[in-house]
Amino acid sequence: MTELTTGSEPLLLGRYALYDELASGGMATVHLGRLLGPVGFARTVAIKRLHPQHAKDPEFVAMFLDEARLAARIRHPNVVATLDVVATNGEVFLVMEYVAGESLASLLGAVSRAKERIPLSFAVHIASGALQGLHAAHEATNEKGEPLHLVHRDVSPHNVLVGTDGVARVLDFGVAKAAGRLQTTDEGRIKGKISYMAPEQLAGRGVSARTDIFAASVVLWEALTGRRLFHGADPGEIVGKVLNGDIARPSTKNPDIPEKLDALVMKGLARDPDQRFATALEMAVALEDAVGLVSAREVGTWVGNCARRRLDDRAARVAEIERSSSSIDVQDVPGAREVLDRFAARARAESMETMPVSGTGRSQIGSVVDPRDSLTPTRGRRFAPLFVGAALVLAVPSMLWFATRRPSSATNPTQSAPGTAAEVQPPTPSAVAPPATSSTELVVLEPPAEASSEPAASASASAQPARPAVPPKKPPTVQVKPATKRPQSIYTRD
C-alpha cells in the first residue's frame, strides 16, 4: 500500500488522483482527491481509504462497501454525498463530496480551549441539521421503494461536519444497520462510540430510529454545556452511567439554557425509547420552534472564525492541488484514453449525420455541427436539389408545348386542320418580334373566317393519319408580340 505525504506525487486511482490525508478514524483515513475528466473537467473530492490492517480483512471490506451502498441511497443536503466507489490494486476507495469545514468535535475543542461555549442558537442549528439528515437516512428506500430501516448507530460530534456554508452534515455510515445489509454484526459485538450509545443499543435489545435520536441528544447536550455527558476511567464505568446513572439537565451546567430547550433535550435522552420523539424530524422542528431560526451565513462565519488557521491551511493546500492536477495529462490516467476515444468517435459519427436547417446554420436536434465549418461552400450543395426541381418544373411544360406545335405538311402553313394544334404565324409589320433581351408574352388572336378553307383542310388531312371524325373547330392562332408587362409566374406570389 502506497503511503502519501504532503507535497508528494498523487496516487492515480482510475480517473482520480489521491493526495494527502485530511482526517483519520478507527477504520479508514480520508484524503483530498481530484477527479480528472476529459475536456479539462476536474473536481475536488474527498476519498476514504481503509487502513492497511483492514484493507485485506473481508469483514471490513464488506462493511466498507455496505457504507457506500447505503449512503448512496440517502439524498439530502444534511448528509455528505457519496459519489463513487473505486476498486484498484487490491484496494477499495470511497469517493465522497468534499466539504470545506470542520467536524463538530474539532469546533467543540476550539471553543473549549478558548474557555467559551457555542452560542445556543448555533448549537441548536447544528443539531437540527444533523437530525434532519438522520431523518433522511431513516426514511431511505432501496431501488424497489422498500424501506431500508437504516439506523446510523454511530452519531457523535466526530461524524457531524459543519461547513463554512453553515450547513451541518452527517457522515460515516460505516457501522449503520439496515435491512438487507451484506455484512452482519457478530452476536454480542458492540459497534460505535459507547459514550453516545442508547441504553437499548448497549444492552443488545435492538436499535431503531429512536436510537439515533438519543445519540443526537447527547451531542446537543455537550454542545450546549461544553462538557462530556457520559465519561469514565474505563468503558465499563461509561456503560454503567449510560444504563443507570443520573442524567443532569443541561441548564445545571449552563444557566443560559431556557426551560423549554432544557425539556426538549431531556425528552431526547429518555432511557425508554417510547418516551423519546417519534422521529428525528419531529425533534428538529421542536428545537427550531423553541429557540428560533438562525441563518446559515451566521453559522458559517462563526465556523470560519473558530477554525480560521486550519481552514486557511487546507484551502491553500486545495488550491495547490488544483494547480498541480492541471498538469496531469488525463490520457495517462488508466481508462481515460478509452473514454476520450469513445467521445471523439461519437462526435465524428454525429457530425456526419448533421443536416443544418436551411438558411440558418442550425443543426437538427441531437446532431453535432462543427462551428469551424463555413456555410458558404455548402450553400450551393444545400440548394442544389431545389434548383434542379425548379428547372424540371419549368422545362417539362415547354417541351410538351413544342412537341404539340410541330409544323404541318399542308400547302398553307398559316392554316391548320380541324382538331390540330394552331401554328405560330410569321411576324407581320405590325407584330415585330422583340429583341432577345426583352420579355415576350403569347397573345391569342381569333383566326380569320377564311382560315377553314376546304383545300387546306383536305391537304392537311392527307398528310396526317386517319383520325376519328371530330366536329370542326376554329383553333386560335398564337402571335408573338412585345410584352408591355412582366408575365406572372405560377411560382411567384401575387
mmCIF file of N, CA, C and O in Angstrom, residues 41-87:
data_model
loop_
_atom_site.group_PDB
_atom_site.id
_atom_site.type_symbol
_atom_site.label_atom_id
_atom_site.label_comp_id
_atom_site.label_asym_id
_atom_site.label_seq_id
_atom_site.Cartn_x
_atom_site.Cartn_y
_atom_site.Cartn_z
ATOM 1 N N PHE A 41 -12.350 18.834 -17.576
ATOM 2 C CA PHE A 41 -13.228 18.797 -16.404
ATOM 3 C C PHE A 41 -12.467 18.238 -15.205
ATOM 4 O O PHE A 41 -11.743 17.259 -15.315
ATOM 5 N N ALA A 42 -12.626 18.869 -14.045
ATOM 6 C CA ALA A 42 -11.973 18.413 -12.812
ATOM 7 C C ALA A 42 -12.819 18.852 -11.625
ATOM 8 O O ALA A 42 -13.589 19.814 -11.705
ATOM 9 N N ARG A 43 -12.644 18.121 -10.511
ATOM 10 C CA ARG A 43 -13.414 18.430 -9.306
ATOM 11 C C ARG A 43 -12.654 17.918 -8.094
ATOM 12 O O ARG A 43 -12.121 16.814 -8.122
ATOM 13 N N THR A 44 -12.636 18.731 -7.031
ATOM 14 C CA THR A 44 -12.014 18.312 -5.783
ATOM 15 C C THR A 44 -12.999 17.446 -5.002
ATOM 16 O O THR A 44 -14.171 17.799 -4.852
ATOM 17 N N VAL A 45 -12.513 16.307 -4.504
ATOM 18 C CA VAL A 45 -13.358 15.361 -3.777
ATOM 19 C C VAL A 45 -12.615 14.905 -2.524
ATOM 20 O O VAL A 45 -11.431 15.214 -2.324
ATOM 21 N N ALA A 46 -13.321 14.182 -1.677
ATOM 22 C CA ALA A 46 -12.714 13.515 -0.522
ATOM 23 C C ALA A 46 -12.759 12.014 -0.793
ATOM 24 O O ALA A 46 -13.793 11.496 -1.227
ATOM 25 N N ILE A 47 -11.648 11.324 -0.552
ATOM 26 C CA ILE A 47 -11.552 9.893 -0.848
ATOM 27 C C ILE A 47 -11.237 9.149 0.448
ATOM 28 O O ILE A 47 -10.236 9.428 1.115
ATOM 29 N N LYS A 48 -12.106 8.213 0.788
ATOM 30 C CA LYS A 48 -11.939 7.433 2.009
ATOM 31 C C LYS A 48 -11.210 6.139 1.682
ATOM 32 O O LYS A 48 -11.578 5.424 0.742
ATOM 33 N N ARG A 49 -10.190 5.818 2.498
ATOM 34 C CA ARG A 49 -9.332 4.660 2.240
ATOM 35 C C ARG A 49 -9.179 3.836 3.518
ATOM 36 O O ARG A 49 -8.868 4.377 4.579
ATOM 37 N N LEU A 50 -9.414 2.545 3.407
ATOM 38 C CA LEU A 50 -9.267 1.668 4.566
ATOM 39 C C LEU A 50 -7.832 1.654 5.067
ATOM 40 O O LEU A 50 -6.888 1.745 4.281
ATOM 41 N N HIS A 51 -7.677 1.505 6.383
ATOM 42 C CA HIS A 51 -6.346 1.347 6.950
ATOM 43 C C HIS A 51 -5.711 0.054 6.411
ATOM 44 O O HIS A 51 -6.425 -0.911 6.082
ATOM 45 N N PRO A 52 -4.384 0.025 6.312
ATOM 46 C CA PRO A 52 -3.731 -1.172 5.753
ATOM 47 C C PRO A 52 -4.117 -2.460 6.455
ATOM 48 O O PRO A 52 -4.302 -3.492 5.807
ATOM 49 N N GLN A 53 -4.266 -2.426 7.794
ATOM 50 C CA GLN A 53 -4.588 -3.657 8.515
ATOM 51 C C GLN A 53 -6.022 -4.127 8.255
ATOM 52 O O GLN A 53 -6.369 -5.271 8.546
ATOM 53 N N HIS A 54 -6.870 -3.244 7.713
ATOM 54 C CA HIS A 54 -8.252 -3.620 7.431
ATOM 55 C C HIS A 54 -8.498 -3.877 5.941
ATOM 56 O O HIS A 54 -9.525 -4.482 5.596
ATOM 57 N N ALA A 55 -7.597 -3.405 5.091
ATOM 58 C CA ALA A 55 -7.840 -3.490 3.652
ATOM 59 C C ALA A 55 -7.921 -4.933 3.159
ATOM 60 O O ALA A 55 -8.573 -5.202 2.143
ATOM 61 N N LYS A 56 -7.259 -5.859 3.853
ATOM 62 C CA LYS A 56 -7.285 -7.271 3.449
ATOM 63 C C LYS A 56 -8.272 -8.103 4.248
ATOM 64 O O LYS A 56 -8.403 -9.304 4.016
ATOM 65 N N ASP A 57 -8.987 -7.457 5.175
ATOM 66 C CA ASP A 57 -9.956 -8.165 6.015
ATOM 67 C C ASP A 57 -11.309 -8.183 5.304
ATOM 68 O O ASP A 57 -11.904 -7.123 5.078
ATOM 69 N N PRO A 58 -11.826 -9.356 4.947
ATOM 70 C CA PRO A 58 -13.109 -9.405 4.219
ATOM 71 C C PRO A 58 -14.251 -8.737 4.959
ATOM 72 O O PRO A 58 -15.133 -8.124 4.339
ATOM 73 N N GLU A 59 -14.258 -8.844 6.297
ATOM 74 C CA GLU A 59 -15.346 -8.240 7.055
ATOM 75 C C GLU A 59 -15.327 -6.726 6.936
ATOM 76 O O GLU A 59 -16.363 -6.090 6.734
ATOM 77 N N PHE A 60 -14.148 -6.137 7.056
ATOM 78 C CA PHE A 60 -14.054 -4.689 6.945
ATOM 79 C C PHE A 60 -14.331 -4.216 5.520
ATOM 80 O O PHE A 60 -14.949 -3.162 5.316
ATOM 81 N N VAL A 61 -13.895 -4.977 4.540
ATOM 82 C CA VAL A 61 -14.172 -4.600 3.153
ATOM 83 C C VAL A 61 -15.671 -4.649 2.884
ATOM 84 O O VAL A 61 -16.236 -3.758 2.225
ATOM 85 N N ALA A 62 -16.343 -5.699 3.407
ATOM 86 C CA ALA A 62 -17.797 -5.794 3.240
ATOM 87 C C ALA A 62 -18.497 -4.627 3.925
ATOM 88 O O ALA A 62 -19.455 -4.053 3.393
ATOM 89 N N MET A 63 -18.021 -4.241 5.118
ATOM 90 C CA MET A 63 -18.593 -3.103 5.830
ATOM 91 C C MET A 63 -18.391 -1.810 5.029
ATOM 92 O O MET A 63 -19.292 -0.957 4.937
ATOM 93 N N PHE A 64 -17.225 -1.692 4.430
ATOM 94 C CA PHE A 64 -16.887 -0.514 3.647
ATOM 95 C C PHE A 64 -17.799 -0.393 2.425
ATOM 96 O O PHE A 64 -18.316 0.679 2.109
ATOM 97 N N LEU A 65 -18.005 -1.499 1.741
ATOM 98 C CA LEU A 65 -18.875 -1.493 0.571
ATOM 99 C C LEU A 65 -20.328 -1.249 0.959
ATOM 100 O O LEU A 65 -21.081 -0.600 0.225
ATOM 101 N N ASP A 66 -20.724 -1.780 2.110
ATOM 102 C CA ASP A 66 -22.075 -1.528 2.597
ATOM 103 C C ASP A 66 -22.293 -0.038 2.849
ATOM 104 O O ASP A 66 -23.363 0.509 2.569
ATOM 105 N N GLU A 67 -21.282 0.606 3.417
ATOM 106 C CA GLU A 67 -21.393 2.038 3.673
ATOM 107 C C GLU A 67 -21.649 2.790 2.376
ATOM 108 O O GLU A 67 -22.512 3.683 2.314
ATOM 109 N N ALA A 68 -20.900 2.441 1.334
ATOM 110 C CA ALA A 68 -21.082 3.115 0.049
ATOM 111 C C ALA A 68 -22.474 2.854 -0.514
ATOM 112 O O ALA A 68 -23.151 3.773 -1.004
ATOM 113 N N ARG A 69 -22.918 1.615 -0.432
ATOM 114 C CA ARG A 69 -24.222 1.251 -0.993
ATOM 115 C C ARG A 69 -25.363 1.953 -0.257
ATOM 116 O O ARG A 69 -26.305 2.450 -0.880
ATOM 117 N N LEU A 70 -25.275 2.005 1.068
ATOM 118 C CA LEU A 70 -26.339 2.614 1.848
ATOM 119 C C LEU A 70 -26.326 4.142 1.735
ATOM 120 O O LEU A 70 -27.375 4.773 1.580
ATOM 121 N N ALA A 71 -25.140 4.726 1.821
ATOM 122 C CA ALA A 71 -25.051 6.188 1.759
ATOM 123 C C ALA A 71 -25.512 6.710 0.405
ATOM 124 O O ALA A 71 -26.041 7.831 0.310
ATOM 125 N N ALA A 72 -25.326 5.920 -0.653
ATOM 126 C CA ALA A 72 -25.765 6.355 -1.974
ATOM 127 C C ALA A 72 -27.287 6.448 -2.070
ATOM 128 O O ALA A 72 -27.811 7.135 -2.950
ATOM 129 N N ARG A 73 -27.999 5.779 -1.169
ATOM 130 C CA ARG A 73 -29.462 5.817 -1.180
ATOM 131 C C ARG A 73 -30.017 7.021 -0.425
ATOM 132 O O ARG A 73 -31.222 7.255 -0.434
ATOM 133 N N ILE A 74 -29.140 7.779 0.243
ATOM 134 C CA ILE A 74 -29.583 8.944 1.023
ATOM 135 C C ILE A 74 -29.248 10.202 0.229
ATOM 136 O O ILE A 74 -28.078 10.477 -0.059
ATOM 137 N N ARG A 75 -30.258 10.941 -0.122
ATOM 138 C CA ARG A 75 -30.057 12.175 -0.878
ATOM 139 C C ARG A 75 -30.658 13.330 -0.082
ATOM 140 O O ARG A 75 -31.879 13.524 -0.088
ATOM 141 N N HIS A 76 -29.799 14.054 0.595
ATOM 142 C CA HIS A 76 -30.283 15.148 1.447
ATOM 143 C C HIS A 76 -29.137 16.123 1.668
ATOM 144 O O HIS A 76 -27.975 15.705 1.799
ATOM 145 N N PRO A 77 -29.414 17.426 1.718
ATOM 146 C CA PRO A 77 -28.330 18.402 1.919
ATOM 147 C C PRO A 77 -27.628 18.277 3.257
ATOM 148 O O PRO A 77 -26.521 18.804 3.413
ATOM 149 N N ASN A 78 -28.237 17.588 4.242
ATOM 150 C CA ASN A 78 -27.602 17.415 5.544
ATOM 151 C C ASN A 78 -26.896 16.074 5.685
ATOM 152 O O ASN A 78 -26.626 15.625 6.805
ATOM 153 N N VAL A 79 -26.594 15.438 4.565
ATOM 154 C CA VAL A 79 -25.818 14.200 4.542
ATOM 155 C C VAL A 79 -24.712 14.354 3.496
ATOM 156 O O VAL A 79 -24.971 14.807 2.380
ATOM 157 N N VAL A 80 -23.493 14.017 3.876
ATOM 158 C CA VAL A 80 -22.380 14.089 2.924
ATOM 159 C C VAL A 80 -22.633 13.086 1.801
ATOM 160 O O VAL A 80 -22.839 11.895 2.055
ATOM 161 N N ALA A 81 -22.629 13.565 0.572
ATOM 162 C CA ALA A 81 -22.992 12.734 -0.571
ATOM 163 C C ALA A 81 -21.872 11.765 -0.928
ATOM 164 O O ALA A 81 -20.691 12.119 -0.902
ATOM 165 N N THR A 82 -22.244 10.533 -1.244
ATOM 166 C CA THR A 82 -21.307 9.528 -1.751
ATOM 167 C C THR A 82 -21.385 9.541 -3.272
ATOM 168 O O THR A 82 -22.474 9.403 -3.846
ATOM 169 N N LEU A 83 -20.235 9.698 -3.939
ATOM 170 C CA LEU A 83 -20.210 9.896 -5.386
ATOM 171 C C LEU A 83 -19.801 8.660 -6.174
ATOM 172 O O LEU A 83 -20.321 8.407 -7.256
ATOM 173 N N ASP A 84 -18.865 7.873 -5.634
ATOM 174 C CA ASP A 84 -18.321 6.785 -6.447
ATOM 175 C C ASP A 84 -17.597 5.791 -5.554
ATOM 176 O O ASP A 84 -17.251 6.101 -4.407
ATOM 177 N N VAL A 85 -17.367 4.602 -6.083
ATOM 178 C CA VAL A 85 -16.550 3.576 -5.442
ATOM 179 C C VAL A 85 -15.514 3.122 -6.467
ATOM 180 O O VAL A 85 -15.859 2.837 -7.620
ATOM 181 N N VAL A 86 -14.257 3.052 -6.048
ATOM 182 C CA VAL A 86 -13.173 2.650 -6.932
ATOM 183 C C VAL A 86 -12.478 1.437 -6.339
ATOM 184 O O VAL A 86 -12.093 1.448 -5.163
ATOM 185 N N ALA A 87 -12.324 0.399 -7.130
ATOM 186 C CA ALA A 87 -11.591 -0.800 -6.717
ATOM 187 C C ALA A 87 -10.403 -0.964 -7.648
ATOM 188 O O ALA A 87 -10.565 -1.166 -8.856
#
